[in-house]
Amino acid sequence: MGKENISFLSVWIILGKIFATFSSDPELTTTTVFGKNDLSEWITDFTDIVSKFSLRTVDIPDDDMCYIVTGSPETIKECKFNSETQTFIVIHGWTVTGMFESWVPKLVSALYEREPSANVIVVDWLTRANKHYPTSAAYTKLVGRDLAKFVTWLQKELQLPWERIHLLGYSLGAHVAGVAGDLTDHKISRITGLDPAGPTFEHADNQNILSKDDAQFVDVLHTNTRGSPDRSIGIQRAVGHIDIYPNGGTFQPGCDIQNTLMGIASAGIKDMDQLIKCSHERSIHLFIDSLLNTQQQSMAYRCSSREAFNRGMCLSCRKNRCNKLGYNINKVRTTRSAKMYLKTREMMPYKVFHYQVKVHLFSEDQQSFTEQPMKISLYGTHGEKEDISFVLPVLNGNTTLSFLITTDVNIGDLMIVKLRWEKDTIISWSNWWGSSKFHIRKLRIKSGETQSKVIFSSKEGEFAYLVRGGEDGVFVKLKEDNMSRKEKLMHKLKMEGSLFEQNGA
């Protein structure tokens, strides 16, 4: 049994226990969640609010030192709420332990580091979040109603501009944010969904889940969408104005079972749930990364599918086809959800640089190979990255191939490229019957981050040669596409200059 199968087995054993029992709860069966038509009747009744709202501080981000109580204006002053600045409301998800998870103070601290004068409020619905999963999932409606009452009361009490309210919900907490946004009588400025929960929500209607109708702008990170719909830990379908799927959204680098077990061995059995949580929780850490590493902002690219993205086909930034991930996202609102993709590293800072490589292969003989290991080296004006490994699914003669490569090094303007075809076995039987050799005249490389398009030619002679198990084919910069230069300048102005709206509110 391979590592991947072991990982899946571990996940499903735990999930099987979660879904095995549905405990009925009197509160769920006797309480009604009113719609907008009934808003005036229940929005000012605070007697049934169970959720708590703590204003955390930059000095003590890991503890609830002061609660703002809905309907009690004196608690606003006691907690030193600043009505002149941005307000973030953080909503946790399902919890096995009934305690706050370690990511909560990390996100609180990162928000304060980015916006020192902000208010960061943490919603405490732990008493409802530690039930059997289906029960806690059903409770999201009641918690969302609590939050809608709190936000509406706070806004009216202080005349807060709605544009300064930003909800951030993780897993089940994302759907809590959605329900709250749906119930308020004015649209909240922004909701960020951090891998919204999938089970029981994948096919639910928009009133019960996070959707793009719940705020002026809704951005969503999907980081754990493996498995069939409704059994995927994170929701698979696009639910926001912009839905970003890092690394395809299915599995995150560094979350394989070997790395997870090593982490458990060093931190103890208390982190056993990391078998499930690693990819799921990566959504939070990607957002934290966007708050802290302002000079290394990850870029995502609009694409029809992750397969097309993995061929490097979607690195265009024209007509808002690319965007920053996380806090500084450009708030582009469209009628249909925009699905975007990117690759990341396995640790913070997560940013990588994306390149599409297009190559036309010639061969004297009819040759066809599958799953061939390759290595490419990039040399530029700012740095270099050697021996980047990748696999070509298909390698045929007299065809044009397109593939995506990434590097965590800022190379600058590309000047030299080396390409090598590795041996896939110790003894390659095809070498007995053919040359396993291709001719390459030129490479065309596009950078996603700079939008430059550069043509490379063989360093020596008309062709470079790609031989299995042979030496590198070496290519040098021939010219840069003239149109690409204009696009590159416009892209730089948009990302760094006045053309880009530099706010995350």
Short mmCIF file of C-alpha atoms in Angstrom, two decimals:
data_model
loop_
_atom_site.label_atom_id
_atom_site.label_comp_id
_atom_site.label_asym_id
_atom_site.label_seq_id
_atom_site.Cartn_x
_atom_site.Cartn_y
_atom_site.Cartn_z
CA MET A 1 0.00 0.00 0.00
CA GLY A 2 1.51 3.35 -1.13
CA LYS A 3 1.87 6.52 0.93
CA GLU A 4 -1.09 8.13 -0.82
CA ASN A 5 -3.36 5.17 -0.07
CA ILE A 6 -2.27 5.12 3.57
CA SER A 7 -3.06 8.82 3.81
CA PHE A 8 -6.50 8.35 2.31
CA LEU A 9 -7.17 5.40 4.65
CA SER A 10 -6.24 7.46 7.69
CA VAL A 11 -8.49 10.29 6.57
CA TRP A 12 -11.49 8.09 5.92
CA ILE A 13 -11.14 6.20 9.21
CA ILE A 14 -11.37 9.51 11.05
CA LEU A 15 -14.11 10.89 8.83
CA GLY A 16 -16.03 7.63 9.19
CA LYS A 17 -16.15 8.18 12.94
CA ILE A 18 -17.24 11.76 12.42
CA PHE A 19 -20.18 10.89 10.18
CA ALA A 20 -21.19 7.70 11.99
CA THR A 21 -23.33 9.48 14.55
CA PHE A 22 -25.83 12.29 14.18
CA SER A 23 -26.90 13.50 17.56
CA SER A 24 -30.17 15.40 17.52
CA ASP A 25 -30.15 18.64 19.46
CA PRO A 26 -33.26 20.31 20.88
CA GLU A 27 -31.97 23.75 19.93
CA LEU A 28 -31.73 22.75 16.29
CA THR A 29 -35.19 21.26 16.12
CA THR A 30 -37.02 24.04 17.94
CA THR A 31 -35.29 27.17 16.65
CA THR A 32 -36.12 28.88 13.38
CA VAL A 33 -33.64 30.92 11.38
CA PHE A 34 -35.68 33.81 10.07
CA GLY A 35 -35.15 35.24 6.62
CA LYS A 36 -34.72 38.85 5.56
CA ASN A 37 -38.48 39.39 5.38
CA ASP A 38 -38.64 38.90 9.16
CA LEU A 39 -35.55 41.02 9.84
CA SER A 40 -37.20 43.71 11.95
CA GLU A 41 -38.83 41.12 14.21
CA TRP A 42 -35.76 39.24 15.36
CA ILE A 43 -32.65 41.28 14.52
CA THR A 44 -32.99 43.36 17.72
CA ASP A 45 -33.78 40.43 20.02
CA PHE A 46 -30.46 39.56 21.67
CA THR A 47 -31.76 37.21 24.37
CA ASP A 48 -31.05 33.99 22.44
CA ILE A 49 -27.50 34.81 21.32
CA VAL A 50 -25.14 32.01 22.33
CA SER A 51 -21.99 33.01 20.41
CA LYS A 52 -19.41 35.25 22.08
CA PHE A 53 -17.46 38.09 20.48
CA SER A 54 -14.05 38.89 21.91
CA LEU A 55 -11.93 41.86 20.87
CA ARG A 56 -8.41 40.49 20.90
CA THR A 57 -5.39 42.71 21.38
CA VAL A 58 -2.03 42.90 19.69
CA ASP A 59 -0.33 42.26 23.06
CA ILE A 60 -2.40 39.18 23.95
CA PRO A 61 -3.59 37.66 20.65
CA ASP A 62 -4.07 34.16 22.08
CA ASP A 63 -6.64 34.86 24.78
CA ASP A 64 -10.12 36.35 25.14
CA MET A 65 -9.56 39.27 27.50
CA CYS A 66 -12.62 41.35 26.65
CA TYR A 67 -16.05 40.46 25.25
CA ILE A 68 -18.32 42.86 23.40
CA VAL A 69 -21.84 41.87 24.42
CA THR A 70 -24.57 42.48 21.87
CA GLY A 71 -27.02 45.06 23.26
CA SER A 72 -24.60 46.33 25.92
CA PRO A 73 -22.98 49.54 24.59
CA GLU A 74 -20.77 49.91 27.68
CA THR A 75 -18.79 46.81 26.63
CA ILE A 76 -17.73 48.60 23.42
CA LYS A 77 -15.93 51.22 25.50
CA GLU A 78 -14.61 48.69 27.99
CA CYS A 79 -12.97 46.71 25.18
CA LYS A 80 -11.57 49.94 23.62
CA PHE A 81 -13.14 49.35 20.22
CA ASN A 82 -11.81 51.85 17.65
CA SER A 83 -14.70 53.04 15.49
CA GLU A 84 -12.42 54.97 13.13
CA THR A 85 -10.64 52.02 11.58
CA GLN A 86 -10.99 48.62 9.90
CA THR A 87 -12.79 45.77 11.70
CA PHE A 88 -11.91 42.13 11.07
CA ILE A 89 -14.14 39.35 12.39
CA VAL A 90 -12.52 35.90 12.51
CA ILE A 91 -14.75 32.81 12.62
CA HIS A 92 -13.33 29.37 13.47
CA GLY A 93 -14.63 26.05 12.22
CA TRP A 94 -15.43 22.62 13.59
CA THR A 95 -13.26 21.51 16.52
CA VAL A 96 -12.69 18.11 18.07
CA THR A 97 -11.18 19.45 21.30
CA GLY A 98 -13.68 22.23 21.98
CA MET A 99 -10.78 24.68 22.15
CA PHE A 100 -9.40 27.35 19.84
CA GLU A 101 -6.87 26.00 17.37
CA SER A 102 -3.32 27.31 17.16
CA TRP A 103 -3.94 29.22 13.92
CA VAL A 104 -6.32 31.71 15.59
CA PRO A 105 -3.71 33.83 17.44
CA LYS A 106 -1.40 33.58 14.41
CA LEU A 107 -4.06 35.12 12.17
CA VAL A 108 -4.93 37.74 14.82
CA SER A 109 -1.27 38.76 15.13
CA ALA A 110 -0.82 38.93 11.35
CA LEU A 111 -3.89 41.14 10.95
CA TYR A 112 -2.58 43.52 13.62
CA GLU A 113 0.88 43.55 12.08
CA ARG A 114 -0.61 44.60 8.75
CA GLU A 115 -3.24 46.97 10.21
CA PRO A 116 -1.99 48.05 13.68
CA SER A 117 -4.99 50.26 14.49
CA ALA A 118 -7.62 47.69 13.44
CA ASN A 119 -10.16 45.84 15.57
CA VAL A 120 -9.79 42.06 15.41
CA ILE A 121 -12.82 40.26 16.84
CA VAL A 122 -12.90 36.47 17.26
CA VAL A 123 -16.25 34.72 17.22
CA ASP A 124 -16.42 32.03 19.91
CA TRP A 125 -18.97 29.34 19.01
CA LEU A 126 -16.97 26.49 20.54
CA THR A 127 -19.93 25.02 22.46
CA ARG A 128 -21.69 24.40 19.16
CA ALA A 129 -18.58 23.62 17.10
CA ASN A 130 -17.46 20.57 19.11
CA LYS A 131 -20.53 18.41 18.46
CA HIS A 132 -20.68 15.59 15.92
CA TYR A 133 -19.89 17.14 12.57
CA PRO A 134 -23.44 17.08 11.09
CA THR A 135 -24.79 18.79 14.21
CA SER A 136 -22.12 21.48 14.15
CA ALA A 137 -22.70 21.93 10.42
CA ALA A 138 -26.41 22.53 11.08
CA TYR A 139 -25.52 25.01 13.83
CA THR A 140 -23.84 27.31 11.26
CA LYS A 141 -27.29 28.81 10.57
CA LEU A 142 -27.78 29.76 14.22
CA VAL A 143 -24.24 31.07 14.62
CA GLY A 144 -24.65 33.05 11.40
CA ARG A 145 -27.82 34.56 12.84
CA ASP A 146 -25.95 35.48 16.05
CA LEU A 147 -23.25 37.15 13.98
CA ALA A 148 -25.77 39.02 11.82
CA LYS A 149 -27.37 40.46 14.97
CA PHE A 150 -23.97 41.43 16.40
CA VAL A 151 -22.72 43.13 13.24
CA THR A 152 -26.00 44.98 12.65
CA TRP A 153 -26.14 46.19 16.28
CA LEU A 154 -22.47 47.26 16.30
CA GLN A 155 -22.84 49.10 13.00
CA LYS A 156 -25.94 51.00 14.14
CA GLU A 157 -24.55 51.74 17.59
CA LEU A 158 -21.38 53.35 16.22
CA GLN A 159 -22.52 54.30 12.70
CA LEU A 160 -19.68 52.16 11.34
CA PRO A 161 -19.18 52.33 7.57
CA TRP A 162 -20.07 48.91 6.15
CA GLU A 163 -17.02 49.22 3.90
CA ARG A 164 -14.77 48.69 6.95
CA ILE A 165 -16.19 45.31 7.95
CA HIS A 166 -14.34 42.21 6.76
CA LEU A 167 -15.38 38.68 7.81
CA LEU A 168 -12.83 35.84 7.62
CA GLY A 169 -14.29 32.35 8.06
CA TYR A 170 -12.46 29.02 8.06
CA SER A 171 -14.14 25.72 7.15
CA LEU A 172 -17.61 25.76 8.80
CA GLY A 173 -16.84 29.34 9.81
CA ALA A 174 -16.91 30.36 6.14
CA HIS A 175 -20.56 29.27 5.92
CA VAL A 176 -21.30 31.09 9.20
CA ALA A 177 -19.97 34.24 7.50
CA GLY A 178 -22.15 33.52 4.47
CA VAL A 179 -25.32 33.12 6.53
CA ALA A 180 -24.53 36.32 8.46
CA GLY A 181 -23.91 38.25 5.26
CA ASP A 182 -27.18 36.99 3.81
CA LEU A 183 -29.17 38.10 6.89
CA THR A 184 -27.83 41.62 7.41
CA ASP A 185 -29.94 44.44 5.95
CA HIS A 186 -26.88 45.93 4.24
CA LYS A 187 -24.11 44.12 2.38
CA ILE A 188 -20.90 43.61 4.33
CA SER A 189 -17.84 44.89 2.47
CA ARG A 190 -15.88 41.64 2.19
CA ILE A 191 -16.01 38.00 3.17
CA THR A 192 -12.97 35.77 2.81
CA GLY A 193 -13.72 32.05 2.80
CA LEU A 194 -10.77 29.92 3.93
CA ASP A 195 -11.40 26.45 2.49
CA PRO A 196 -15.16 26.43 3.24
CA ALA A 197 -16.35 23.03 4.51
CA GLY A 198 -17.61 20.58 1.88
CA PRO A 199 -19.66 17.82 3.59
CA THR A 200 -23.39 18.72 3.69
CA PHE A 201 -22.67 22.00 1.85
CA GLU A 202 -21.52 20.98 -1.64
CA HIS A 203 -25.07 20.81 -3.01
CA ALA A 204 -26.80 23.16 -0.54
CA ASP A 205 -28.64 26.28 -1.70
CA ASN A 206 -27.02 29.71 -1.46
CA GLN A 207 -28.95 30.74 1.67
CA ASN A 208 -27.21 28.02 3.69
CA ILE A 209 -23.66 28.39 2.43
CA LEU A 210 -21.14 31.07 1.59
CA SER A 211 -21.96 32.60 -1.80
CA LYS A 212 -21.01 35.69 -3.78
CA ASP A 213 -24.37 37.24 -2.89
CA ASP A 214 -23.37 37.53 0.79
CA ALA A 215 -21.02 40.54 0.54
CA GLN A 216 -19.92 43.25 -1.83
CA PHE A 217 -16.86 41.09 -2.52
CA VAL A 218 -16.30 37.42 -1.69
CA ASP A 219 -12.92 35.75 -2.23
CA VAL A 220 -12.35 32.06 -1.49
CA LEU A 221 -9.29 29.85 -1.09
CA HIS A 222 -9.80 26.12 -1.81
CA THR A 223 -6.95 23.96 -0.48
CA ASN A 224 -8.39 20.51 0.34
CA THR A 225 -10.92 19.37 -2.27
CA ARG A 226 -9.88 15.75 -2.73
CA GLY A 227 -12.47 13.03 -3.11
CA SER A 228 -15.98 12.96 -4.51
CA PRO A 229 -18.27 15.98 -4.05
CA ASP A 230 -19.87 16.22 -0.59
CA ARG A 231 -17.16 13.94 0.81
CA SER A 232 -14.43 16.44 0.09
CA ILE A 233 -13.25 18.17 3.27
CA GLY A 234 -13.30 21.53 1.48
CA ILE A 235 -16.08 22.59 -0.87
CA GLN A 236 -15.20 21.97 -4.51
CA ARG A 237 -17.56 24.29 -6.34
CA ALA A 238 -16.82 27.97 -6.86
CA VAL A 239 -18.86 30.09 -4.44
CA GLY A 240 -17.26 33.55 -4.52
CA HIS A 241 -16.53 36.35 -6.95
CA ILE A 242 -13.00 34.95 -7.14
CA ASP A 243 -12.22 31.34 -6.19
CA ILE A 244 -8.53 30.46 -5.98
CA TYR A 245 -7.31 26.86 -6.06
CA PRO A 246 -3.64 26.75 -4.91
CA ASN A 247 -1.83 23.72 -6.34
CA GLY A 248 -5.08 22.68 -7.99
CA GLY A 249 -6.92 22.91 -4.67
CA THR A 250 -6.66 19.19 -3.96
CA PHE A 251 -3.45 18.68 -2.00
CA GLN A 252 -0.82 21.08 -0.67
CA PRO A 253 2.99 20.68 -0.78
CA GLY A 254 4.45 19.42 2.50
CA CYS A 255 1.18 17.76 3.54
CA ASP A 256 2.11 14.23 2.46
CA ILE A 257 1.87 11.53 5.11
CA GLN A 258 5.64 11.33 5.64
CA ASN A 259 5.97 15.04 6.51
CA THR A 260 2.80 14.89 8.61
CA LEU A 261 3.97 11.90 10.65
CA MET A 262 7.34 13.57 11.21
CA GLY A 263 5.50 16.62 12.57
CA ILE A 264 3.39 14.42 14.83
CA ALA A 265 6.52 12.63 16.07
CA SER A 266 8.11 15.93 17.05
CA ALA A 267 4.96 17.65 18.45
CA GLY A 268 3.19 14.66 19.94
CA ILE A 269 -0.06 12.74 19.43
CA LYS A 270 -2.08 15.91 20.10
CA ASP A 271 -1.38 16.89 16.48
CA MET A 272 -2.81 13.63 15.08
CA ASP A 273 -5.59 15.60 13.40
CA GLN A 274 -2.96 17.15 11.13
CA LEU A 275 -3.46 14.05 8.97
CA ILE A 276 -6.65 15.76 7.86
CA LYS A 277 -5.99 19.40 8.66
CA CYS A 278 -2.69 20.11 6.89
CA SER A 279 -4.07 20.91 3.43
CA HIS A 280 -7.35 22.23 4.88
CA GLU A 281 -5.57 24.67 7.20
CA ARG A 282 -3.10 25.76 4.52
CA SER A 283 -5.78 28.21 3.35
CA ILE A 284 -5.30 30.18 6.60
CA HIS A 285 -1.53 30.22 6.36
CA LEU A 286 -1.64 31.37 2.74
CA PHE A 287 -3.75 34.32 3.87
CA ILE A 288 -1.37 35.02 6.77
CA ASP A 289 1.48 34.92 4.25
CA SER A 290 -0.25 37.61 2.18
CA LEU A 291 -0.47 39.83 5.27
CA LEU A 292 3.14 39.45 6.34
CA ASN A 293 5.18 39.01 3.17
CA THR A 294 4.11 42.09 1.28
CA GLN A 295 7.13 42.00 -1.04
CA GLN A 296 6.47 38.39 -2.01
CA GLN A 297 2.80 38.39 -3.02
CA SER A 298 1.62 35.15 -4.62
CA MET A 299 -0.07 35.55 -8.01
CA ALA A 300 -3.01 33.44 -9.23
CA TYR A 301 -4.17 33.03 -12.83
CA ARG A 302 -7.62 32.54 -14.30
CA CYS A 303 -8.00 29.21 -16.07
CA SER A 304 -10.71 26.83 -17.25
CA SER A 305 -9.16 23.82 -15.46
CA ARG A 306 -6.17 22.80 -13.40
CA GLU A 307 -5.07 20.52 -16.26
CA ALA A 308 -4.81 23.48 -18.63
CA PHE A 309 -3.02 25.48 -15.94
CA ASN A 310 -0.49 22.67 -15.45
CA ARG A 311 0.34 22.92 -19.16
CA GLY A 312 1.18 26.58 -18.64
CA MET A 313 -1.71 27.73 -20.83
CA CYS A 314 -3.14 30.35 -18.44
CA LEU A 315 -0.42 32.81 -17.46
CA SER A 316 -2.06 35.87 -19.04
CA CYS A 317 -2.82 38.99 -17.01
CA ARG A 318 -4.91 40.67 -19.70
CA LYS A 319 -8.47 41.67 -18.77
CA ASN A 320 -8.03 40.83 -15.06
CA ARG A 321 -6.93 37.25 -15.76
CA CYS A 322 -4.41 37.36 -12.92
CA ASN A 323 -4.68 38.60 -9.36
CA LYS A 324 -2.93 38.68 -6.02
CA LEU A 325 -3.84 35.98 -3.53
CA GLY A 326 -5.05 37.02 -0.09
CA TYR A 327 -5.37 40.39 1.59
CA ASN A 328 -4.33 42.59 -1.34
CA ILE A 329 -6.53 40.90 -3.91
CA ASN A 330 -7.91 43.23 -6.59
CA LYS A 331 -11.68 43.21 -6.04
CA VAL A 332 -12.95 42.24 -9.47
CA ARG A 333 -16.67 41.42 -9.36
CA THR A 334 -18.13 39.39 -12.21
CA THR A 335 -21.50 37.75 -12.72
CA ARG A 336 -19.82 34.34 -12.85
CA SER A 337 -17.24 33.11 -10.36
CA ALA A 338 -13.68 33.45 -11.63
CA LYS A 339 -11.67 30.27 -10.98
CA MET A 340 -7.96 30.93 -10.57
CA TYR A 341 -4.93 28.71 -10.00
CA LEU A 342 -1.34 28.95 -8.82
CA LYS A 343 1.51 26.86 -7.47
CA THR A 344 3.13 27.44 -4.06
CA ARG A 345 6.05 26.26 -1.96
CA GLU A 346 5.54 23.99 1.03
CA MET A 347 6.49 26.69 3.56
CA MET A 348 6.18 30.43 4.10
CA PRO A 349 6.81 32.56 2.11
CA TYR A 350 4.74 30.48 -0.29
CA LYS A 351 5.36 32.52 -3.44
CA VAL A 352 6.83 30.90 -6.55
CA PHE A 353 7.47 32.25 -10.04
CA HIS A 354 5.53 30.65 -12.90
CA TYR A 355 6.85 30.01 -16.42
CA GLN A 356 5.25 28.50 -19.50
CA VAL A 357 7.73 26.68 -21.72
CA LYS A 358 6.78 25.88 -25.33
CA VAL A 359 9.04 23.68 -27.39
CA HIS A 360 8.70 22.09 -30.84
CA LEU A 361 10.39 18.70 -31.11
CA PHE A 362 11.75 17.21 -34.34
CA SER A 363 12.87 13.61 -34.76
CA GLU A 364 14.06 11.49 -37.66
CA ASP A 365 12.19 8.43 -36.39
CA GLN A 366 8.64 8.03 -35.16
CA GLN A 367 9.03 8.15 -31.39
CA SER A 368 6.55 8.32 -28.56
CA PHE A 369 7.14 8.22 -24.81
CA THR A 370 5.02 8.77 -21.71
CA GLU A 371 5.78 10.07 -18.20
CA GLN A 372 9.33 11.14 -19.00
CA PRO A 373 11.49 12.72 -16.25
CA MET A 374 13.09 16.02 -17.24
CA LYS A 375 15.22 18.72 -15.64
CA ILE A 376 15.43 22.38 -16.57
CA SER A 377 17.85 25.06 -15.35
CA LEU A 378 17.16 28.80 -15.54
CA TYR A 379 19.79 31.56 -15.45
CA GLY A 380 18.84 35.23 -15.26
CA THR A 381 19.97 38.73 -14.38
CA HIS A 382 19.11 38.35 -10.65
CA GLY A 383 19.76 34.69 -9.92
CA GLU A 384 19.61 31.12 -11.09
CA LYS A 385 17.80 27.89 -10.36
CA GLU A 386 19.30 24.62 -11.52
CA ASP A 387 17.83 21.16 -12.08
CA ILE A 388 14.13 21.86 -11.61
CA SER A 389 12.53 18.44 -11.92
CA PHE A 390 9.30 17.85 -13.82
CA VAL A 391 7.60 15.07 -15.77
CA LEU A 392 6.34 15.30 -19.34
CA PRO A 393 3.15 13.21 -19.64
CA VAL A 394 3.74 12.70 -23.38
CA LEU A 395 6.87 13.12 -25.47
CA ASN A 396 6.37 12.81 -29.25
CA GLY A 397 8.37 13.80 -32.31
CA ASN A 398 7.24 16.63 -34.64
CA THR A 399 4.88 18.12 -32.04
CA THR A 400 4.75 21.28 -29.92
CA LEU A 401 4.70 20.77 -26.17
CA SER A 402 3.63 23.28 -23.53
CA PHE A 403 4.38 22.79 -19.84
CA LEU A 404 4.52 24.76 -16.60
CA ILE A 405 7.58 25.10 -14.39
CA THR A 406 8.00 27.05 -11.17
CA THR A 407 10.88 28.29 -9.06
CA ASP A 408 11.07 29.91 -5.63
CA VAL A 409 14.02 32.05 -6.80
CA ASN A 410 13.53 35.45 -8.41
CA ILE A 411 15.72 34.96 -11.46
CA GLY A 412 15.02 38.33 -13.07
CA ASP A 413 15.20 38.49 -16.85
CA LEU A 414 15.91 35.06 -18.25
CA MET A 415 19.16 34.80 -20.25
CA ILE A 416 20.08 31.10 -20.50
CA VAL A 417 18.03 27.89 -20.29
CA LYS A 418 19.30 24.31 -20.06
CA LEU A 419 17.07 21.31 -20.69
CA ARG A 420 17.92 17.68 -19.90
CA TRP A 421 16.11 14.38 -20.47
CA GLU A 422 16.74 12.03 -17.54
CA LYS A 423 16.87 8.26 -17.74
CA ASP A 424 13.66 6.78 -16.35
CA THR A 425 15.14 3.32 -15.79
CA ILE A 426 18.61 1.85 -15.30
CA ILE A 427 18.22 -0.12 -18.53
CA SER A 428 16.02 1.61 -21.10
CA TRP A 429 14.90 -1.05 -23.60
CA SER A 430 13.87 1.53 -26.19
CA ASN A 431 17.53 2.49 -26.59
CA TRP A 432 18.07 -0.88 -28.25
CA TRP A 433 15.58 -0.06 -31.00
CA GLY A 434 15.87 3.68 -31.53
CA SER A 435 17.97 6.72 -30.88
CA SER A 436 15.69 8.31 -28.22
CA LYS A 437 16.81 11.65 -29.61
CA PHE A 438 14.96 14.85 -30.46
CA HIS A 439 16.04 18.07 -32.18
CA ILE A 440 15.01 21.46 -30.77
CA ARG A 441 15.46 24.71 -32.68
CA LYS A 442 13.85 27.18 -30.26
CA LEU A 443 12.16 27.54 -26.88
CA ARG A 444 9.47 30.11 -26.14
CA ILE A 445 9.12 31.05 -22.48
CA LYS A 446 6.49 33.28 -20.88
CA SER A 447 6.77 34.58 -17.31
CA GLY A 448 3.52 34.84 -15.40
CA GLU A 449 4.88 37.33 -12.88
CA THR A 450 6.41 39.79 -15.38
CA GLN A 451 4.35 38.87 -18.50
CA SER A 452 7.54 38.80 -20.59
CA LYS A 453 7.71 36.47 -23.60
CA VAL A 454 11.20 35.48 -24.68
CA ILE A 455 12.48 33.32 -27.53
CA PHE A 456 15.58 31.18 -26.93
CA SER A 457 17.69 29.57 -29.64
CA SER A 458 20.31 26.85 -29.53
CA LYS A 459 23.61 28.14 -28.22
CA GLU A 460 25.61 26.13 -30.76
CA GLY A 461 24.34 25.42 -34.27
CA GLU A 462 20.81 25.42 -35.61
CA PHE A 463 19.57 22.70 -33.25
CA ALA A 464 20.10 21.60 -29.68
CA TYR A 465 19.64 17.90 -28.98
CA LEU A 466 17.52 16.21 -26.34
CA VAL A 467 18.91 12.74 -25.71
CA ARG A 468 17.65 10.42 -23.01
CA GLY A 469 20.35 10.23 -20.36
CA GLY A 470 22.46 12.68 -22.36
CA GLU A 471 23.85 16.16 -21.78
CA ASP A 472 21.95 19.40 -21.40
CA GLY A 473 20.58 21.18 -24.41
CA VAL A 474 21.68 24.82 -23.97
CA PHE A 475 19.60 27.77 -25.20
CA VAL A 476 20.37 31.50 -25.09
CA LYS A 477 18.09 34.51 -25.28
CA LEU A 478 17.36 35.48 -28.85
CA LYS A 479 14.83 38.29 -28.50
CA GLU A 480 11.89 39.52 -26.49
CA ASP A 481 8.50 39.86 -28.16
CA ASN A 482 7.86 43.59 -28.84
CA MET A 483 4.22 43.34 -27.77
CA SER A 484 5.35 41.56 -24.65
CA ARG A 485 7.49 44.55 -23.65
CA LYS A 486 4.42 46.79 -23.66
CA GLU A 487 2.40 44.21 -21.71
CA LYS A 488 5.27 43.83 -19.26
CA LEU A 489 5.35 47.61 -18.59
CA MET A 490 1.56 47.82 -18.18
CA HIS A 491 1.61 44.82 -15.85
CA LYS A 492 4.33 46.41 -13.71
CA LEU A 493 2.34 49.65 -13.46
CA LYS A 494 -0.78 47.71 -12.51
CA MET A 495 0.91 45.61 -9.84
CA GLU A 496 3.18 48.29 -8.35
CA GLY A 497 1.91 51.68 -9.50
CA SER A 498 -1.17 53.84 -9.40
CA LEU A 499 -3.20 51.55 -11.67
CA PHE A 500 -3.52 48.94 -8.95
CA GLU A 501 -5.86 49.49 -6.02
CA GLN A 502 -3.58 48.87 -3.06
CA ASN A 503 -6.11 48.02 -0.39
CA GLY A 504 -7.44 44.90 1.20
CA ALA A 505 -10.46 46.36 2.90
#
